[in-house]
Coordinates of C-alpha atoms in Angstrom, one line a residue:
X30 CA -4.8 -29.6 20.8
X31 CA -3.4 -28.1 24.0
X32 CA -4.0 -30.4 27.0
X33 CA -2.9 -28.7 30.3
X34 CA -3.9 -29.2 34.2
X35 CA -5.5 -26.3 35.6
X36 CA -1.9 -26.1 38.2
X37 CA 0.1 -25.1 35.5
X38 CA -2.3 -22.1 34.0
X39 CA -0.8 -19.9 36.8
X40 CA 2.7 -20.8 36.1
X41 CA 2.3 -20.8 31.9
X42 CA 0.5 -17.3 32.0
X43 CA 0.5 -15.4 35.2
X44 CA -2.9 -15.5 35.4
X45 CA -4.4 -15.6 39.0
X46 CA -6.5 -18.4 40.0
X47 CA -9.7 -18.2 42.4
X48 CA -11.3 -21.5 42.4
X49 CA -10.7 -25.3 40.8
X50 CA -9.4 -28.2 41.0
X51 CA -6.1 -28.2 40.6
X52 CA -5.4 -31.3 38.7
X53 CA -8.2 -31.1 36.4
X54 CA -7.3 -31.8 32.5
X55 CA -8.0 -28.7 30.5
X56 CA -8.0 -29.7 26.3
X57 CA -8.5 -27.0 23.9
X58 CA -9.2 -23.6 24.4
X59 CA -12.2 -21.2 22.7
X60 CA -13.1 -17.6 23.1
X61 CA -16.5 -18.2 22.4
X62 CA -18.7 -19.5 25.0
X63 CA -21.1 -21.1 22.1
X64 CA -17.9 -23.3 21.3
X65 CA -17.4 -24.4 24.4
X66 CA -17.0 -28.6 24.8
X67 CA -16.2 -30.8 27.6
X68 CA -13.0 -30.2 29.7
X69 CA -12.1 -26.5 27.0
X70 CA -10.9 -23.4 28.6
X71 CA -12.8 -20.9 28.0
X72 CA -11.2 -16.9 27.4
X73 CA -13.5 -14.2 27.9
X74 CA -12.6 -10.9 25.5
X75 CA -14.3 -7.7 26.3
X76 CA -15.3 -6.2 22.8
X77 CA -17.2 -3.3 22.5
X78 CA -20.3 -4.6 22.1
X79 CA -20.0 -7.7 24.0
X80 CA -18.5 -8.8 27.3
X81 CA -17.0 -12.1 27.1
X82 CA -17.0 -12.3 31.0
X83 CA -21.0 -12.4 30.8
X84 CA -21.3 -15.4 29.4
X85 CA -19.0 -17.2 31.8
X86 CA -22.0 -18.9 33.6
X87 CA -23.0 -20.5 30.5
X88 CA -19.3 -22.3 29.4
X89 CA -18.8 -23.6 32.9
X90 CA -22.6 -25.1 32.7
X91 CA -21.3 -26.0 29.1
X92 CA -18.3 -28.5 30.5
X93 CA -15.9 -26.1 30.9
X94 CA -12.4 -26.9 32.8
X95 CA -11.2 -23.7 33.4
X96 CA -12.7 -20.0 32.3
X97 CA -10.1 -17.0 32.2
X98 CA -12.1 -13.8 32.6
X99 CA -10.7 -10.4 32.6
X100 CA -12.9 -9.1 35.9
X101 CA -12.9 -10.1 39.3
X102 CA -15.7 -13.3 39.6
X103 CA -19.0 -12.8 41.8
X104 CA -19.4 -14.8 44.6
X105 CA -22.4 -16.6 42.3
X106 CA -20.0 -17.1 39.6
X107 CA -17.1 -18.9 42.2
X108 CA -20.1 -21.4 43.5
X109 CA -21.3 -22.3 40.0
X110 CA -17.4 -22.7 39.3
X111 CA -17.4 -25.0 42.1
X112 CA -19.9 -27.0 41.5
X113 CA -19.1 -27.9 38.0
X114 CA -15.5 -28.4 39.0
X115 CA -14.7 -25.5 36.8
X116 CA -11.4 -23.5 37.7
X117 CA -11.3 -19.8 37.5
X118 CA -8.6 -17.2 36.5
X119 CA -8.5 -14.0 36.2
X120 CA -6.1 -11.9 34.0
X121 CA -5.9 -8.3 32.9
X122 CA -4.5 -9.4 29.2
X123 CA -7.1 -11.7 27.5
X124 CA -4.5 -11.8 24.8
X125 CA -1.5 -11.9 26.6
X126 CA -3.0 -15.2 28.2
X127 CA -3.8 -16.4 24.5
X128 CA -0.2 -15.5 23.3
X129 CA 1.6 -16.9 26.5
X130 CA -0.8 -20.1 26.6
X131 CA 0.0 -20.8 23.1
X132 CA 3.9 -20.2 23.2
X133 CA 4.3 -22.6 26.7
X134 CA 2.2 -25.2 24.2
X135 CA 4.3 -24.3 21.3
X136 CA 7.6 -25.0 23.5
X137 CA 6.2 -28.4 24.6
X138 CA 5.5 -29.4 21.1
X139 CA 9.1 -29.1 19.7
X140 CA 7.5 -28.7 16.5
X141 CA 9.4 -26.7 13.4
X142 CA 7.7 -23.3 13.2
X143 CA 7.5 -21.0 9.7
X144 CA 6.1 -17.5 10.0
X145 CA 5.0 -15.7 7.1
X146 CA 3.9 -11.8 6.7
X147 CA 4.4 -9.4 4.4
X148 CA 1.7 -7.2 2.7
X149 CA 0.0 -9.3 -0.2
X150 CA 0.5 -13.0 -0.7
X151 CA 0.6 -14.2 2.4
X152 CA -2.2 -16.9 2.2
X153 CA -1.3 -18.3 -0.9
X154 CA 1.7 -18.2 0.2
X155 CA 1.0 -20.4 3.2
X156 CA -1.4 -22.4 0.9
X157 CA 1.3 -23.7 -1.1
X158 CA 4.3 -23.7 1.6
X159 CA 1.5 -26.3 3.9
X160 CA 0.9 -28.4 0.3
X161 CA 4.5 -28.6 -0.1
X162 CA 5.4 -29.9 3.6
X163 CA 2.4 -32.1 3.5
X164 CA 4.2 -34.0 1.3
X165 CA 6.6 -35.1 4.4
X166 CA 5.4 -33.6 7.4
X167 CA 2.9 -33.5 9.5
X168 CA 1.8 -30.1 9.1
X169 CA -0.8 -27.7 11.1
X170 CA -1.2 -24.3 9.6
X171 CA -3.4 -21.0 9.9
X172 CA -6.9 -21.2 8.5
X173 CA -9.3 -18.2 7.1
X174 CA -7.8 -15.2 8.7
X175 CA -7.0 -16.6 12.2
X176 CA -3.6 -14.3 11.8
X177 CA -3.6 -11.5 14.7
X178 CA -3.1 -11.4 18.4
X179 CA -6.2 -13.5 18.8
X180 CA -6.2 -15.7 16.4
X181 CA -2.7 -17.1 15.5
X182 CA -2.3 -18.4 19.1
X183 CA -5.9 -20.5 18.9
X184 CA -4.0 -21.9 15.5
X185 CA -1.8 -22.7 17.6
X186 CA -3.6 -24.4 20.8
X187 CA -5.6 -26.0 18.2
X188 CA -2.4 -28.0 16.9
X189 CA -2.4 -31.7 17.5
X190 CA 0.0 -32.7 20.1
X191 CA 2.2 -34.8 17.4
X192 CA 2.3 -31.6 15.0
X193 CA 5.8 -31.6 13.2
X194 CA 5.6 -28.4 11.5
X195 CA 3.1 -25.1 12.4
X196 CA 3.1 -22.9 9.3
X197 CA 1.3 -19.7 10.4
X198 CA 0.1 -16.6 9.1
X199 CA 1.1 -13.3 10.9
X200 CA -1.2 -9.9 10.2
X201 CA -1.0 -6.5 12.0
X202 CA -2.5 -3.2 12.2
X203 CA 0.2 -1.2 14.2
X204 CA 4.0 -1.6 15.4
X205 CA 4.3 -4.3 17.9
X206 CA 1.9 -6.2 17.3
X207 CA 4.0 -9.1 14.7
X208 CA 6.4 -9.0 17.9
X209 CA 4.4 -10.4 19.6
X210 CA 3.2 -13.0 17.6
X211 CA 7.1 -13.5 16.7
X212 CA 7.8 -14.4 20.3
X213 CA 5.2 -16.5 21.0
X214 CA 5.4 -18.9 17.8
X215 CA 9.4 -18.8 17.7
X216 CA 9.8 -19.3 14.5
X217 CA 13.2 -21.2 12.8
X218 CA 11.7 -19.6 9.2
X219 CA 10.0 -16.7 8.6
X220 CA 9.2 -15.2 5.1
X221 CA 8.0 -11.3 4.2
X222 CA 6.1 -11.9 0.9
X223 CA 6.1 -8.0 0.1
X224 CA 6.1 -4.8 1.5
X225 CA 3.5 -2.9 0.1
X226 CA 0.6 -0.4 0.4
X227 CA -1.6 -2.4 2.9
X228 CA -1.8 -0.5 6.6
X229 CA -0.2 2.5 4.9
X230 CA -2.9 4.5 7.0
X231 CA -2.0 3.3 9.9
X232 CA 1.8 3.1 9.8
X233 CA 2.3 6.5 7.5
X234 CA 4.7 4.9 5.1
X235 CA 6.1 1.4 3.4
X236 CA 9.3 1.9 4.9
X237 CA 7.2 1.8 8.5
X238 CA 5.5 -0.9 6.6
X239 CA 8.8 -2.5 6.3
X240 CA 9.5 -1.9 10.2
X241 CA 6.5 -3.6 11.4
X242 CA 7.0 -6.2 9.2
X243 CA 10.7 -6.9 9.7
X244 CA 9.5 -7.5 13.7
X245 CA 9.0 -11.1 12.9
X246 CA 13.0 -12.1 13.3
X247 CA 12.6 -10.7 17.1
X248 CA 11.5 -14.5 18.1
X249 CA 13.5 -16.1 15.6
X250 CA 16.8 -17.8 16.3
X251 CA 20.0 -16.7 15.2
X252 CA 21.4 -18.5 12.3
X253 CA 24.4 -19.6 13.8
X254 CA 22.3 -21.6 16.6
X255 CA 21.1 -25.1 16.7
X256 CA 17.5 -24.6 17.6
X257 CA 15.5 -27.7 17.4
X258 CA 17.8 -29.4 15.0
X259 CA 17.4 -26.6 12.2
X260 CA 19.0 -23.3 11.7
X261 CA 17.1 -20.4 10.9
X262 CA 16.9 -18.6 7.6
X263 CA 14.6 -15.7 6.4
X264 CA 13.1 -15.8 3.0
X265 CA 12.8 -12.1 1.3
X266 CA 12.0 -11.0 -2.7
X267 CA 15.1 -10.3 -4.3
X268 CA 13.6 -7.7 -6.1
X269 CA 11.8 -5.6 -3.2
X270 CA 13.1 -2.2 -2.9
X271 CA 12.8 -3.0 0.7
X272 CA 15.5 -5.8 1.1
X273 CA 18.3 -4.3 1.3
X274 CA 16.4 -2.6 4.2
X275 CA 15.6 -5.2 5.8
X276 CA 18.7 -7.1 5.6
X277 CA 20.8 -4.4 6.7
X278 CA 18.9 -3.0 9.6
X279 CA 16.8 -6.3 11.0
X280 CA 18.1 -9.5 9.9
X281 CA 21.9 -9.2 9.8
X282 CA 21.9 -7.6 13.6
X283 CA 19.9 -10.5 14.4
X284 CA 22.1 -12.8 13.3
X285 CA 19.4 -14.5 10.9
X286 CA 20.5 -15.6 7.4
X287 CA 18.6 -14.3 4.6
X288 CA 17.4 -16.0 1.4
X289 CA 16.5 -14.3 -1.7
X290 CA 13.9 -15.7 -4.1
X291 CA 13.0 -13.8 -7.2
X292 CA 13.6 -13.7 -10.8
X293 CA 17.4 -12.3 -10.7
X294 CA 19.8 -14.8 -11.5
X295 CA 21.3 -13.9 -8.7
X296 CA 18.5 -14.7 -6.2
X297 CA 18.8 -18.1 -4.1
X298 CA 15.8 -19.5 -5.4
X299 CA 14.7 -17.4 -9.3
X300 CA 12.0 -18.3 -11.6
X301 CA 13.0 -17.3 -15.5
X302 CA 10.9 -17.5 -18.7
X303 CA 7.7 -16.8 -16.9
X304 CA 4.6 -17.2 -19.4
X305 CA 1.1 -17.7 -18.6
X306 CA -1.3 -19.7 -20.4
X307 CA -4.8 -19.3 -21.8
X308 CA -6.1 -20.7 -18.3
X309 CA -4.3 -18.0 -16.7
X310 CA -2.1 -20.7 -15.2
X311 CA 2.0 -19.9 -15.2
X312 CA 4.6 -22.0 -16.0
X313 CA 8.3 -21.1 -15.8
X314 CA 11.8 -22.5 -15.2
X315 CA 13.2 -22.8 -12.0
X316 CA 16.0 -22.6 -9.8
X317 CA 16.4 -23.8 -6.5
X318 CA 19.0 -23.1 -3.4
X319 CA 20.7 -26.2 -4.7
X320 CA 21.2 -25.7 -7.8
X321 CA 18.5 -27.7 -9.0
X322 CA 17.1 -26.6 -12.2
X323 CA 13.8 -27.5 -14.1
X324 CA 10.3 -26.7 -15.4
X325 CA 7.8 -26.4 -13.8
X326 CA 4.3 -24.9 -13.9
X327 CA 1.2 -24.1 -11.3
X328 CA -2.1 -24.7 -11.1
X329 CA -3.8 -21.8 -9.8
X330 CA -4.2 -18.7 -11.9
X331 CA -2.0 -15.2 -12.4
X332 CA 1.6 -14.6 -13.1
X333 CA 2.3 -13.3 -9.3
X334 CA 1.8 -16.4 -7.9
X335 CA 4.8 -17.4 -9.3
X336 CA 6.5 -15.5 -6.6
X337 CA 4.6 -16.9 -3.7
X338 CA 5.5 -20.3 -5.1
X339 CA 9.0 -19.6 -4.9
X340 CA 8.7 -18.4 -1.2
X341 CA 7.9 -21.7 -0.7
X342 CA 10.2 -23.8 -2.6
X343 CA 12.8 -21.9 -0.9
X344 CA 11.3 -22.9 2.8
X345 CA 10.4 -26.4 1.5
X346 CA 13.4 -27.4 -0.2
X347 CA 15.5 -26.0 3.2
X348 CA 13.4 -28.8 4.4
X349 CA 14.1 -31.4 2.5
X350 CA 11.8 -31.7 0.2
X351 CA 13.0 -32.9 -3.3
X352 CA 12.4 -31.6 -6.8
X353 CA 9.9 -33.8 -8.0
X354 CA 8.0 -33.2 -5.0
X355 CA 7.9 -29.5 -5.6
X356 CA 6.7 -30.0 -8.8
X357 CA 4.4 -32.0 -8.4
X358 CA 2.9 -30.2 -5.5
X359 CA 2.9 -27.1 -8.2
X360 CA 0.7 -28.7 -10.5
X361 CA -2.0 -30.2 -8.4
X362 CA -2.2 -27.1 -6.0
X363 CA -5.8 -25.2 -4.6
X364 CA -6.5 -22.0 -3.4
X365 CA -8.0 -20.4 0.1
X366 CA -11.5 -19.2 -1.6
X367 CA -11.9 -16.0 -3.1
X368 CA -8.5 -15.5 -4.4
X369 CA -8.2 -15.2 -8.2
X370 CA -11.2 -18.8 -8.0
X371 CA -12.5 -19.1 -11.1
X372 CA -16.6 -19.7 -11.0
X373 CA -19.3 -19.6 -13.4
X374 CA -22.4 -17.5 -13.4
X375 CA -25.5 -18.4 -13.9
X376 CA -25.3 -17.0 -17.2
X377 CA -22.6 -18.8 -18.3
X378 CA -19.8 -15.8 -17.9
X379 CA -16.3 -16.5 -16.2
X380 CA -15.9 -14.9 -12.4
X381 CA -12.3 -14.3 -11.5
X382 CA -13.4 -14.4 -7.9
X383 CA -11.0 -12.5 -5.8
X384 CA -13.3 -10.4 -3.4
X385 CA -11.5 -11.9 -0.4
X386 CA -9.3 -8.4 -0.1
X387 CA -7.1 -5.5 -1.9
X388 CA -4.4 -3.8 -2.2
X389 CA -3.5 -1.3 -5.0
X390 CA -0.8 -4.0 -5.6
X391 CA -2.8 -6.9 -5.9
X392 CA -5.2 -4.8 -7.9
X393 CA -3.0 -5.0 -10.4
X394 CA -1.9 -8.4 -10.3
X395 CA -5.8 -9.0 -11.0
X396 CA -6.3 -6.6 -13.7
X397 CA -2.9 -8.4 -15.6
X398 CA -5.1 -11.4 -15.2
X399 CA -8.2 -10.2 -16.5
X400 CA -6.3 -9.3 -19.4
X401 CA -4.4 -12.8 -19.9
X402 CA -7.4 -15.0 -20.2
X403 CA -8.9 -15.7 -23.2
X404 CA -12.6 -14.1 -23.6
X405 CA -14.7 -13.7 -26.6
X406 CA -17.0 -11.3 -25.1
X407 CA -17.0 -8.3 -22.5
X408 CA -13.7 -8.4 -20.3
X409 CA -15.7 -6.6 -17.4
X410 CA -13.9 -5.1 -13.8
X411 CA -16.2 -4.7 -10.6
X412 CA -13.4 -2.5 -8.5
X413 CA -14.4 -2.2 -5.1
X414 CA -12.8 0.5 -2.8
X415 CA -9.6 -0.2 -0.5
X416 CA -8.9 0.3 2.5
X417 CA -6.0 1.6 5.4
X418 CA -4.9 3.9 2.6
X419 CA -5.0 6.9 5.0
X420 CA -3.7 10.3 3.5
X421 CA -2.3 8.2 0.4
X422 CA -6.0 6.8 -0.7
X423 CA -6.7 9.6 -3.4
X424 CA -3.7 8.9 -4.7
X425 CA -3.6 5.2 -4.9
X426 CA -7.0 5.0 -5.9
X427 CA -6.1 6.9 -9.1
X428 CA -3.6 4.4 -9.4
X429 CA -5.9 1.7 -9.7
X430 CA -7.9 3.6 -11.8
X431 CA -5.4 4.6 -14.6
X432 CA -4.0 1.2 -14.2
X433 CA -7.3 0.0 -15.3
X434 CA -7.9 2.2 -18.3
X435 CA -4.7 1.1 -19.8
X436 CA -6.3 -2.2 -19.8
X437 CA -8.9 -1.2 -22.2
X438 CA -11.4 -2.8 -20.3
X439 CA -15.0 -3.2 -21.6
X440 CA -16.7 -1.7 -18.5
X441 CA -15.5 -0.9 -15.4
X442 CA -17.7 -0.6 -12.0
X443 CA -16.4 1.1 -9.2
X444 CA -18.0 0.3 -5.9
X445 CA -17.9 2.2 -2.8
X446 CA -17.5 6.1 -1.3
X447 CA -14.9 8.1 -2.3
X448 CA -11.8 5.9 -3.2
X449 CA -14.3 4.3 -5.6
X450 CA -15.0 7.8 -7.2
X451 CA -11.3 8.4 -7.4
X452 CA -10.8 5.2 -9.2
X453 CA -13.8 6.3 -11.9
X454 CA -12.5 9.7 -11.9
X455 CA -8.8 8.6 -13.3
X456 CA -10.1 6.3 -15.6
X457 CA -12.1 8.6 -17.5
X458 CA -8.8 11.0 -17.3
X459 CA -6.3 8.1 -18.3
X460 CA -9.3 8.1 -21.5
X461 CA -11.8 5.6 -21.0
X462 CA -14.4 5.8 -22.3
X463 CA -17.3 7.7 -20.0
X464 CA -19.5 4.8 -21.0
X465 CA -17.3 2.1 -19.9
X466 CA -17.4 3.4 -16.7
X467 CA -19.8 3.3 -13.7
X468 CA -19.7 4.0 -9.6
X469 CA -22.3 2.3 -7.6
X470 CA -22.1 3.1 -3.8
X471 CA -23.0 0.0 -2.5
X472 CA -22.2 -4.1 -3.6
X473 CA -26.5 -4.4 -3.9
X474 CA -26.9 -1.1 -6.3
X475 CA -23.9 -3.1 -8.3
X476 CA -25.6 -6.3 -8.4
X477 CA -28.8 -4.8 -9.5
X478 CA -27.6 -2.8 -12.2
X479 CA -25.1 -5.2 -13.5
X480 CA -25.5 -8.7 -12.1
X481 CA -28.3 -9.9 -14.9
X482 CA -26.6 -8.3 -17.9
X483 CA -23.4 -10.4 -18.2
X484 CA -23.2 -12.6 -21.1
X485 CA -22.0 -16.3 -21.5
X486 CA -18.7 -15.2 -23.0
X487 CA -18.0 -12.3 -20.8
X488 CA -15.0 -12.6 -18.3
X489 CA -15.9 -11.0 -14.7
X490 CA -12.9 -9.9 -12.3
X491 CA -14.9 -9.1 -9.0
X492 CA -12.5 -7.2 -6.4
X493 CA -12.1 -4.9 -3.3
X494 CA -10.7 -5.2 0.1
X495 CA -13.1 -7.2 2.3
X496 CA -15.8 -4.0 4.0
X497 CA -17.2 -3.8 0.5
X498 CA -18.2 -6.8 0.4
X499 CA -17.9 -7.9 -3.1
X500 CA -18.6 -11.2 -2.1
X501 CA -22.0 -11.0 -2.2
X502 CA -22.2 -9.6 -6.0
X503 CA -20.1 -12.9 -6.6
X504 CA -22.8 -14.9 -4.9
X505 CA -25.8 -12.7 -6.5
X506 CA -24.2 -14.2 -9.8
X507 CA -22.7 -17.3 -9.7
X508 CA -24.3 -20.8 -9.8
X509 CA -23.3 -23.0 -6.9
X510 CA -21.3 -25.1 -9.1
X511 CA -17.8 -24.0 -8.8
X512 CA -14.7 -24.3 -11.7

């Protein structure tokens, strides 16, 4: 973790100091006064419905070396400060501080930096990038959804000092915002998984979607330079309607080579004769950057992780990791929870838990899987309603929904307002049946109708973006004991 002295806060961030000792050791850094240890700085956030700078008092009387509040400090505040040998800034950008805290670290740590966005895949696509490093780094990397403005700098200040490689996650709601993160982390990689649906609210359309995203080369290198021993390369689909895009308005101004992985012949790194098995586990053929060629398979369910993998392979073997090491990485690899996990219910049905979030896109991707697995009973769709859609929700939700009743599914439940509706309403249009179809406003009413009727051999898929909270009709059913 981030081990600073107090003198060098002002210079690292701007911030302006009040009181402290000036060569006090400050190690690790929280945003949560609960958190706080021994010799941590402490950054106070004002939220809407709490004010970080209250609870001030109570990390300096917690061990605090150094609290970074965003309001002027009382003259009570500075003498408690003082006693405790407790330094105290102020700043008027709690995450400007994080961001320029966690890029001075970064610099120090001459570590190898990969940045991935994009609009689905990007955990599993860290998931099995940080696996495949592992193998000869040492390798820090984003956990749960620590990827915004807050939390992909605390990834950050919470590397260890002899970190090789940070592989780190990078989310956004609006323009600007991946800039940032861009410029702080520096990144010699970068990958944009897919643009997509996700944010479409916000941004107005996927080729804004594409804009935000394609801010991630602003801190990266130019190709052409040696920075930190490696040259910088950024990994796209080959098949994305948005690469060309991308390529020709972002990364080739930038001076940032691009590499294509997909399943073109043409792409840099392509998978080919992609077939999934019973388990709902892919295997395929594939080629790397090198030429390399072989077979290969994963361990972790549906056919779109196949893509993700590749992502990966192309980062990892830019890296040096070899073939073998790839593969065997591929077949021994886990999942964040709540993506495509396979669980048990209490009544012996499958769960295809993926209730950790959604997009019309990976909608889909789930459905395909519900359909792949073997199942001698009900195959069974809890569809929860998505989100940031904006003016395009209607129309994506019917999507989904038609999408679905060309699945000939056994029963689909539709959770939420009126996305939800929309998805029950173009399922019964697309012609399923009115019987296989139901719309519950709310994860409990779901769980109460339908939670105790599955039977041993039905197959479950349980997903919706995260406010719906799915999760909890996947807990209402399942034993603790997980597949």
């Amino acid at each position: 973790m981030i081990e600073i002295a107090v003198k060098y806060i002002e210079r690292v961030t701007g911030a302006q100091p009040y009181t402290g000792n000036a060569n006090r050791m400050c190690r690790g850094c929280v945003i949560d006064s609960r958190l706080v240890e021994t010799d941590n700085i402490f950054v106070a956030f004002s939220g809407e419905r709490v004010d970080g700078n209250e609870f001030a008092p109570q990390a300096i009387e917690a061990g605090a070396a150094a609290v970074i509040l965003t309001k002027e400090p009382s003259r009570k505040l500075i003498r408690l400060a003082d006693d405790h040998e407790c330094a105290v800034f102020v700043t008027t950008d709690a995450e400007q501080f994080l961001l320029d805290l966690a890029q001075g670290y970064r610099s120090r740590m001459h570590c190898t930096v990969v940045g991935i966005t994009g609009s689905i895949g990007k955990t599993t696509t860290k998931d099995i990038l940080t696996e495949l490093l592992s193998v000869r780094y040492r390798v820090h990397a984003t956990q749960g959804n620590y990827n915004n403005l807050i939390g992909m700098p605390l990834t950050i200040l919470s590397a260890p000092k002899d970190t090789q490689v940070l592989v780190l996650e990078m989310g956004m709601n609006s323009f600007g915002e991946i800039e940032r993160l861009s410029k702080c982390a520096q990144p010699t990689y970068s990958v944009i998984t897919k643009i997509g649906t996700s944010h479409i609210g916000m941004l107005g359309s996927r080729e804004n979607i594409a804009r935000a995203k394609a801010e991630i080369l602003v801190g990266m290198p130019p190709s052409a330079e040696n920075f930190e021993g490696r040259h910088s390369v950024l990994v796209l689909g080959g098949e994305d309607d948005y690469t060309p895009f991308i390529i020709d308005t972002f990364a080739r101004p930038a001076g940032v080579d691009v590499l294509l992985a997909g399943t073109s012949e043409d792409d840099d790194v392509c998978a080919r004769n992609i077939e999934v098995g019973a388990d709902g586990c892919p295997e395929f053929d594939i080629t790397l950057e090198n030429g390399s060629q072989y077979h290969t398979g994963l361990s972790i369910p549906g056919a779109q992780s196949v893509q993700n993998a590749l992502y990966a392979a192309a980062i990892a073997s830019r890296m040096g990791i070899a073939q073998y090491e790839i593969d065997q990485v591929f077949h021994k690899l886990a999942i964040t929870g709540r993506r495509q996990e396979l669980r048990h219910a209490t009544s012996g049905a499958t769960v295809i838990d993926d209730s950790y979030n959604a997009s019309p896109e990976s909608m889909a991707a789930a459905l395909d899987l519900l359909t792949r697995l073997d199942c001698a009973g009900s195959r069974i769709a809890i569809l929860g309603e998505i989100g940031e859609l904006g003016d395009d929700a209607a129309r994506l939700h019917a999507l989904v929904g038609a999408y679905a009743a060309a699945k000939k599914l056994d029963l689909m439940v539709c959770v939420g307002g009126d996305g939800a509706a929309e998805m029950a309403r173009a399922a019964k249009l697309m012609g399923m049946p009115e019987q296989n179809i139901s719309h519950m406003a709310t994860t409990e009413q779901a769980l109460a109708r339908w939670g105790s009727v599955l039977a041993p051999t039905d197959l479950v898929l349980v997903k919706g973006s995260r406010f719906v909270g799915l999760d909890r009709f996947v807990e209402g059913v399942c034993a603790d004991v997980r597949k």
